[in-house]
mmCIF file of C-alpha atoms in Angstrom:
data_model
loop_
_atom_site.group_PDB
_atom_site.id
_atom_site.type_symbol
_atom_site.label_atom_id
_atom_site.label_comp_id
_atom_site.label_asym_id
_atom_site.label_seq_id
_atom_site.Cartn_x
_atom_site.Cartn_y
_atom_site.Cartn_z
ATOM 1 C CA MET A 1379 67.361 -61.963 -89.098
ATOM 2 C CA HIS A 1380 68.318 -63.002 -85.578
ATOM 3 C CA GLU A 1381 65.408 -65.473 -85.422
ATOM 4 C CA ALA A 1382 66.449 -67.092 -88.708
ATOM 5 C CA GLN A 1383 69.972 -67.570 -87.369
ATOM 6 C CA ASN A 1384 68.527 -69.232 -84.264
ATOM 7 C CA VAL A 1385 66.778 -71.778 -86.507
ATOM 8 C CA VAL A 1386 69.996 -72.470 -88.442
ATOM 9 C CA ASP A 1387 71.886 -72.854 -85.156
ATOM 10 C CA ALA A 1388 69.295 -75.340 -83.841
ATOM 11 C CA ILE A 1389 69.459 -77.398 -87.045
ATOM 12 C CA THR A 1390 73.263 -77.329 -86.968
ATOM 13 C CA ARG A 1391 73.231 -78.621 -83.384
ATOM 14 C CA CYS A 1392 71.093 -81.564 -84.571
ATOM 15 C CA PHE A 1393 73.848 -82.430 -87.061
ATOM 16 C CA ASP A 1394 76.557 -82.055 -84.439
ATOM 17 C CA ASP A 1395 74.900 -84.268 -81.821
ATOM 18 C CA GLY A 1396 72.594 -86.463 -83.944
ATOM 19 C CA THR A 1397 69.455 -85.532 -82.000
ATOM 20 C CA TYR A 1398 66.336 -87.037 -83.616
ATOM 21 C CA SER A 1399 68.358 -88.614 -86.428
ATOM 22 C CA ASP A 1400 66.639 -91.221 -88.569
ATOM 23 C CA LEU A 1401 69.392 -92.098 -91.043
ATOM 24 C CA ILE A 1402 73.050 -93.053 -90.852
ATOM 25 C CA ILE A 1403 75.472 -92.142 -93.615
ATOM 26 C CA LYS A 1404 78.701 -94.135 -93.588
ATOM 27 C CA CYS A 1405 81.846 -93.382 -95.533
ATOM 28 C CA ARG A 1406 84.813 -95.668 -94.962
ATOM 29 C CA ASN A 1407 85.687 -95.341 -91.254
ATOM 30 C CA ARG A 1408 83.310 -92.410 -90.576
ATOM 31 C CA SER A 1409 79.586 -92.231 -89.935
ATOM 32 C CA TRP A 1410 77.077 -89.451 -89.378
ATOM 33 C CA ASN A 1411 73.646 -89.590 -87.766
ATOM 34 C CA VAL A 1412 71.566 -87.393 -90.056
ATOM 35 C CA HIS A 1413 67.960 -86.525 -90.767
ATOM 36 C CA ARG A 1414 66.156 -87.658 -93.914
ATOM 37 C CA LEU A 1415 64.203 -84.412 -94.036
ATOM 38 C CA ILE A 1416 67.426 -82.390 -94.235
ATOM 39 C CA VAL A 1417 69.628 -84.518 -96.514
ATOM 40 C CA CYS A 1418 66.980 -85.982 -98.821
ATOM 41 C CA SER A 1419 65.434 -82.588 -99.504
ATOM 42 C CA GLN A 1420 68.785 -81.382 -100.888
ATOM 43 C CA SER A 1421 70.039 -84.448 -102.755
ATOM 44 C CA LYS A 1422 67.929 -86.234 -105.328
ATOM 45 C CA VAL A 1423 70.178 -89.295 -105.132
ATOM 46 C CA LEU A 1424 69.921 -89.592 -101.340
ATOM 47 C CA HIS A 1425 66.173 -88.984 -101.651
ATOM 48 C CA ALA A 1426 65.861 -91.847 -104.139
ATOM 49 C CA ALA A 1427 67.953 -94.148 -101.934
ATOM 50 C CA CYS A 1428 65.563 -93.592 -99.040
ATOM 51 C CA MET A 1429 62.454 -94.442 -101.045
ATOM 52 C CA ALA A 1430 60.626 -97.725 -100.524
ATOM 53 C CA GLY A 1431 62.102 -100.628 -102.428
ATOM 54 C CA PHE A 1432 65.743 -99.796 -101.739
ATOM 55 C CA LYS A 1433 67.726 -101.464 -98.971
ATOM 56 C CA GLU A 1434 68.733 -98.051 -97.572
ATOM 57 C CA ALA A 1435 65.070 -97.279 -96.923
ATOM 58 C CA ASP A 1436 64.756 -100.489 -94.903
ATOM 59 C CA THR A 1437 68.078 -100.373 -93.044
ATOM 60 C CA GLY A 1438 68.285 -96.617 -92.505
ATOM 61 C CA VAL A 1439 71.950 -96.768 -93.534
ATOM 62 C CA ILE A 1440 73.522 -95.315 -96.681
ATOM 63 C CA GLU A 1441 77.097 -96.327 -97.469
ATOM 64 C CA LEU A 1442 79.215 -93.933 -99.525
ATOM 65 C CA ASN A 1443 82.468 -95.870 -99.356
ATOM 66 C CA ASP A 1444 83.673 -94.764 -102.802
ATOM 67 C CA ASP A 1445 83.812 -91.145 -101.657
ATOM 68 C CA ASN A 1446 86.245 -89.055 -99.630
ATOM 69 C CA PRO A 1447 85.066 -88.797 -95.981
ATOM 70 C CA VAL A 1448 86.169 -85.165 -95.633
ATOM 71 C CA SER A 1449 84.210 -84.220 -98.766
ATOM 72 C CA VAL A 1450 81.146 -86.120 -97.527
ATOM 73 C CA GLU A 1451 81.325 -84.293 -94.198
ATOM 74 C CA ILE A 1452 81.593 -80.937 -95.969
ATOM 75 C CA MET A 1453 78.555 -81.821 -98.106
ATOM 76 C CA LEU A 1454 76.517 -82.946 -95.099
ATOM 77 C CA LYS A 1455 77.432 -79.859 -93.075
ATOM 78 C CA TYR A 1456 76.377 -77.749 -96.046
ATOM 79 C CA PHE A 1457 72.967 -79.468 -96.013
ATOM 80 C CA TYR A 1458 72.514 -78.319 -92.409
ATOM 81 C CA THR A 1459 74.022 -74.835 -92.592
ATOM 82 C CA GLY A 1460 73.747 -73.594 -96.191
ATOM 83 C CA THR A 1461 77.499 -73.048 -96.336
ATOM 84 C CA TYR A 1462 80.620 -75.039 -95.680
ATOM 85 C CA ASP A 1463 83.267 -74.639 -93.038
ATOM 86 C CA GLU A 1464 86.586 -73.564 -94.475
ATOM 87 C CA GLN A 1465 88.338 -73.611 -91.121
ATOM 88 C CA ILE A 1466 88.320 -76.929 -89.349
ATOM 89 C CA ILE A 1467 87.561 -80.398 -90.684
ATOM 90 C CA GLU A 1468 88.459 -83.335 -88.436
ATOM 91 C CA GLY A 1469 90.580 -81.095 -86.227
ATOM 92 C CA LYS A 1470 92.848 -79.966 -89.060
ATOM 93 C CA GLU A 1471 92.939 -76.629 -90.807
ATOM 94 C CA LEU A 1472 91.801 -77.057 -94.394
ATOM 95 C CA ARG A 1473 91.869 -74.266 -96.934
ATOM 96 C CA LEU A 1474 89.280 -74.993 -99.563
ATOM 97 C CA GLY A 1475 91.350 -74.118 -102.583
ATOM 98 C CA LEU A 1476 90.379 -74.910 -106.135
ATOM 99 C CA LYS A 1477 91.362 -78.587 -105.901
ATOM 100 C CA VAL A 1478 89.067 -79.210 -102.924
ATOM 101 C CA GLN A 1479 86.293 -77.095 -104.454
ATOM 102 C CA VAL A 1480 86.388 -79.289 -107.570
ATOM 103 C CA LEU A 1481 86.421 -82.454 -105.430
ATOM 104 C CA ILE A 1482 83.336 -81.315 -103.519
ATOM 105 C CA TYR A 1483 81.667 -80.118 -106.730
ATOM 106 C CA ASN A 1484 82.105 -83.634 -108.162
ATOM 107 C CA LEU A 1485 80.501 -85.074 -105.031
ATOM 108 C CA ALA A 1486 77.603 -82.595 -105.229
ATOM 109 C CA ASP A 1487 77.173 -83.508 -108.902
ATOM 110 C CA LYS A 1488 77.246 -87.232 -108.098
ATOM 111 C CA TYR A 1489 74.550 -86.854 -105.428
ATOM 112 C CA ASP A 1490 72.575 -84.285 -107.442
ATOM 113 C CA ALA A 1491 72.795 -81.476 -104.891
ATOM 114 C CA PRO A 1492 72.207 -78.406 -107.095
ATOM 115 C CA ASN A 1493 72.298 -75.797 -104.323
ATOM 116 C CA LEU A 1494 75.748 -76.949 -103.189
ATOM 117 C CA MET A 1495 76.892 -76.996 -106.820
ATOM 118 C CA GLY A 1496 75.737 -73.385 -107.161
ATOM 119 C CA LEU A 1497 77.606 -72.297 -104.033
ATOM 120 C CA LEU A 1498 80.769 -74.012 -105.244
ATOM 121 C CA LYS A 1499 80.442 -72.314 -108.626
ATOM 122 C CA ARG A 1500 80.280 -68.908 -106.922
ATOM 123 C CA LYS A 1501 83.297 -69.709 -104.721
ATOM 124 C CA PHE A 1502 85.198 -71.069 -107.732
ATOM 125 C CA GLU A 1503 84.498 -67.858 -109.682
ATOM 126 C CA SER A 1504 85.487 -65.687 -106.758
ATOM 127 C CA THR A 1505 88.813 -67.524 -106.422
ATOM 128 C CA PHE A 1506 89.635 -66.612 -110.019
ATOM 129 C CA ASN A 1507 88.552 -63.009 -109.531
ATOM 130 C CA VAL A 1508 90.821 -62.209 -106.563
ATOM 131 C CA GLY A 1509 94.163 -62.464 -108.320
ATOM 132 C CA PRO A 1510 96.615 -64.634 -110.191
ATOM 133 C CA VAL A 1511 96.168 -68.343 -109.454
ATOM 134 C CA ILE A 1512 97.925 -69.845 -112.473
ATOM 135 C CA GLU A 1513 99.618 -72.735 -110.637
ATOM 136 C CA GLU A 1514 96.418 -73.658 -108.834
ATOM 137 C CA PHE A 1515 94.489 -73.300 -112.094
ATOM 138 C CA LEU A 1516 96.839 -75.686 -113.885
ATOM 139 C CA SER A 1517 96.467 -78.201 -111.064
ATOM 140 C CA VAL A 1518 92.660 -78.423 -111.519
ATOM 141 C CA VAL A 1519 92.159 -78.100 -115.277
ATOM 142 C CA SER A 1520 92.147 -81.847 -115.887
ATOM 143 C CA ASP A 1521 89.864 -82.422 -112.861
ATOM 144 C CA VAL A 1522 87.321 -79.941 -114.207
ATOM 145 C CA TYR A 1523 87.428 -81.459 -117.676
ATOM 146 C CA VAL A 1524 86.424 -84.928 -116.431
ATOM 147 C CA ILE A 1525 83.154 -83.574 -115.004
ATOM 148 C CA PRO A 1526 80.324 -84.517 -117.388
ATOM 149 C CA THR A 1527 79.628 -81.652 -119.781
ATOM 150 C CA SER A 1528 75.893 -81.606 -119.052
ATOM 151 C CA THR A 1529 76.472 -80.631 -115.408
ATOM 152 C CA ASN A 1530 79.835 -78.892 -115.694
ATOM 153 C CA ILE A 1531 79.283 -75.271 -114.719
ATOM 154 C CA LEU A 1532 82.959 -74.890 -113.769
ATOM 155 C CA ARG A 1533 84.373 -75.393 -117.266
ATOM 156 C CA PRO A 1534 83.285 -71.980 -118.639
ATOM 157 C CA ILE A 1535 84.980 -70.329 -115.651
ATOM 158 C CA ILE A 1536 88.346 -71.942 -116.351
ATOM 159 C CA VAL A 1537 87.999 -71.307 -120.081
ATOM 160 C CA GLU A 1538 87.448 -67.594 -119.421
ATOM 161 C CA TYR A 1539 90.370 -67.497 -116.974
ATOM 162 C CA ALA A 1540 92.597 -69.207 -119.549
ATOM 163 C CA ARG A 1541 91.651 -66.611 -122.130
ATOM 164 C CA ARG A 1542 92.363 -63.735 -119.727
ATOM 165 C CA SER A 1543 95.640 -65.218 -118.468
ATOM 166 C CA PHE A 1544 97.006 -66.729 -121.672
ATOM 167 C CA ARG A 1545 100.189 -64.628 -121.766
ATOM 168 C CA SER A 1546 101.158 -65.546 -118.205
ATOM 169 C CA MET A 1547 100.382 -69.200 -118.775
ATOM 170 C CA ILE A 1548 102.558 -69.637 -121.838
ATOM 171 C CA GLN A 1549 105.518 -68.678 -119.651
ATOM 172 C CA SER A 1550 104.649 -71.425 -117.154
ATOM 173 C CA ASP A 1551 106.597 -74.686 -116.980
ATOM 174 C CA ASP A 1552 103.239 -76.496 -116.973
ATOM 175 C CA LEU A 1553 102.179 -75.396 -120.449
ATOM 176 C CA GLU A 1554 101.888 -79.024 -121.623
ATOM 177 C CA ILE A 1555 99.160 -79.656 -119.046
ATOM 178 C CA LEU A 1556 97.309 -76.647 -120.357
ATOM 179 C CA ARG A 1557 97.781 -77.645 -123.992
ATOM 180 C CA ALA A 1558 96.553 -81.194 -123.388
ATOM 181 C CA THR A 1559 93.430 -80.223 -121.488
ATOM 182 C CA LEU A 1560 92.339 -76.966 -123.065
ATOM 183 C CA GLN A 1561 92.797 -77.621 -126.770
ATOM 184 C CA ASP A 1562 89.464 -76.018 -127.545
ATOM 185 C CA VAL A 1563 90.566 -72.801 -125.806
ATOM 186 C CA LEU A 1564 94.126 -72.464 -127.031
ATOM 187 C CA LEU A 1565 93.761 -74.094 -130.447
ATOM 188 C CA LEU A 1566 97.418 -75.146 -130.385
#
């Protein structure tokens, strides 16, 4: 196992210092020197962008200016490490609560990164299994429901949580949010 960790550490260092990079990903005021082999093997969209016939293949630059730079960095770090850092992003402590998990899930869905989507699903489920999170749940219901149904593996998790926590939720001041977004669950 120690040898495998050495490989992961070496790959992570390549992300951190850009050694041997052959692609630049830009997002607003940020940019990362990355490696096609690493990012394109984990994202079908980035893979397609780097194929012949697209400007990104010629320029070696992919611009993701419609996305959140912190989310893009988390996604890219995941590509290099197989996990994401919940401690420090851009020098600030960032707890990856449900809201951020959904934001990154949307990004992983957009760039067709199924392994990251799977990890986020497991973390999302585990958040709901550790204890009451009703306020946080209510804050992400509408975000989860805008994810396309065909790729939305988070929706069944919130539906099940809503069923389990119905009694607590009807006492919440935010019941209207729940009613508007989970009509199929509550049948109100």
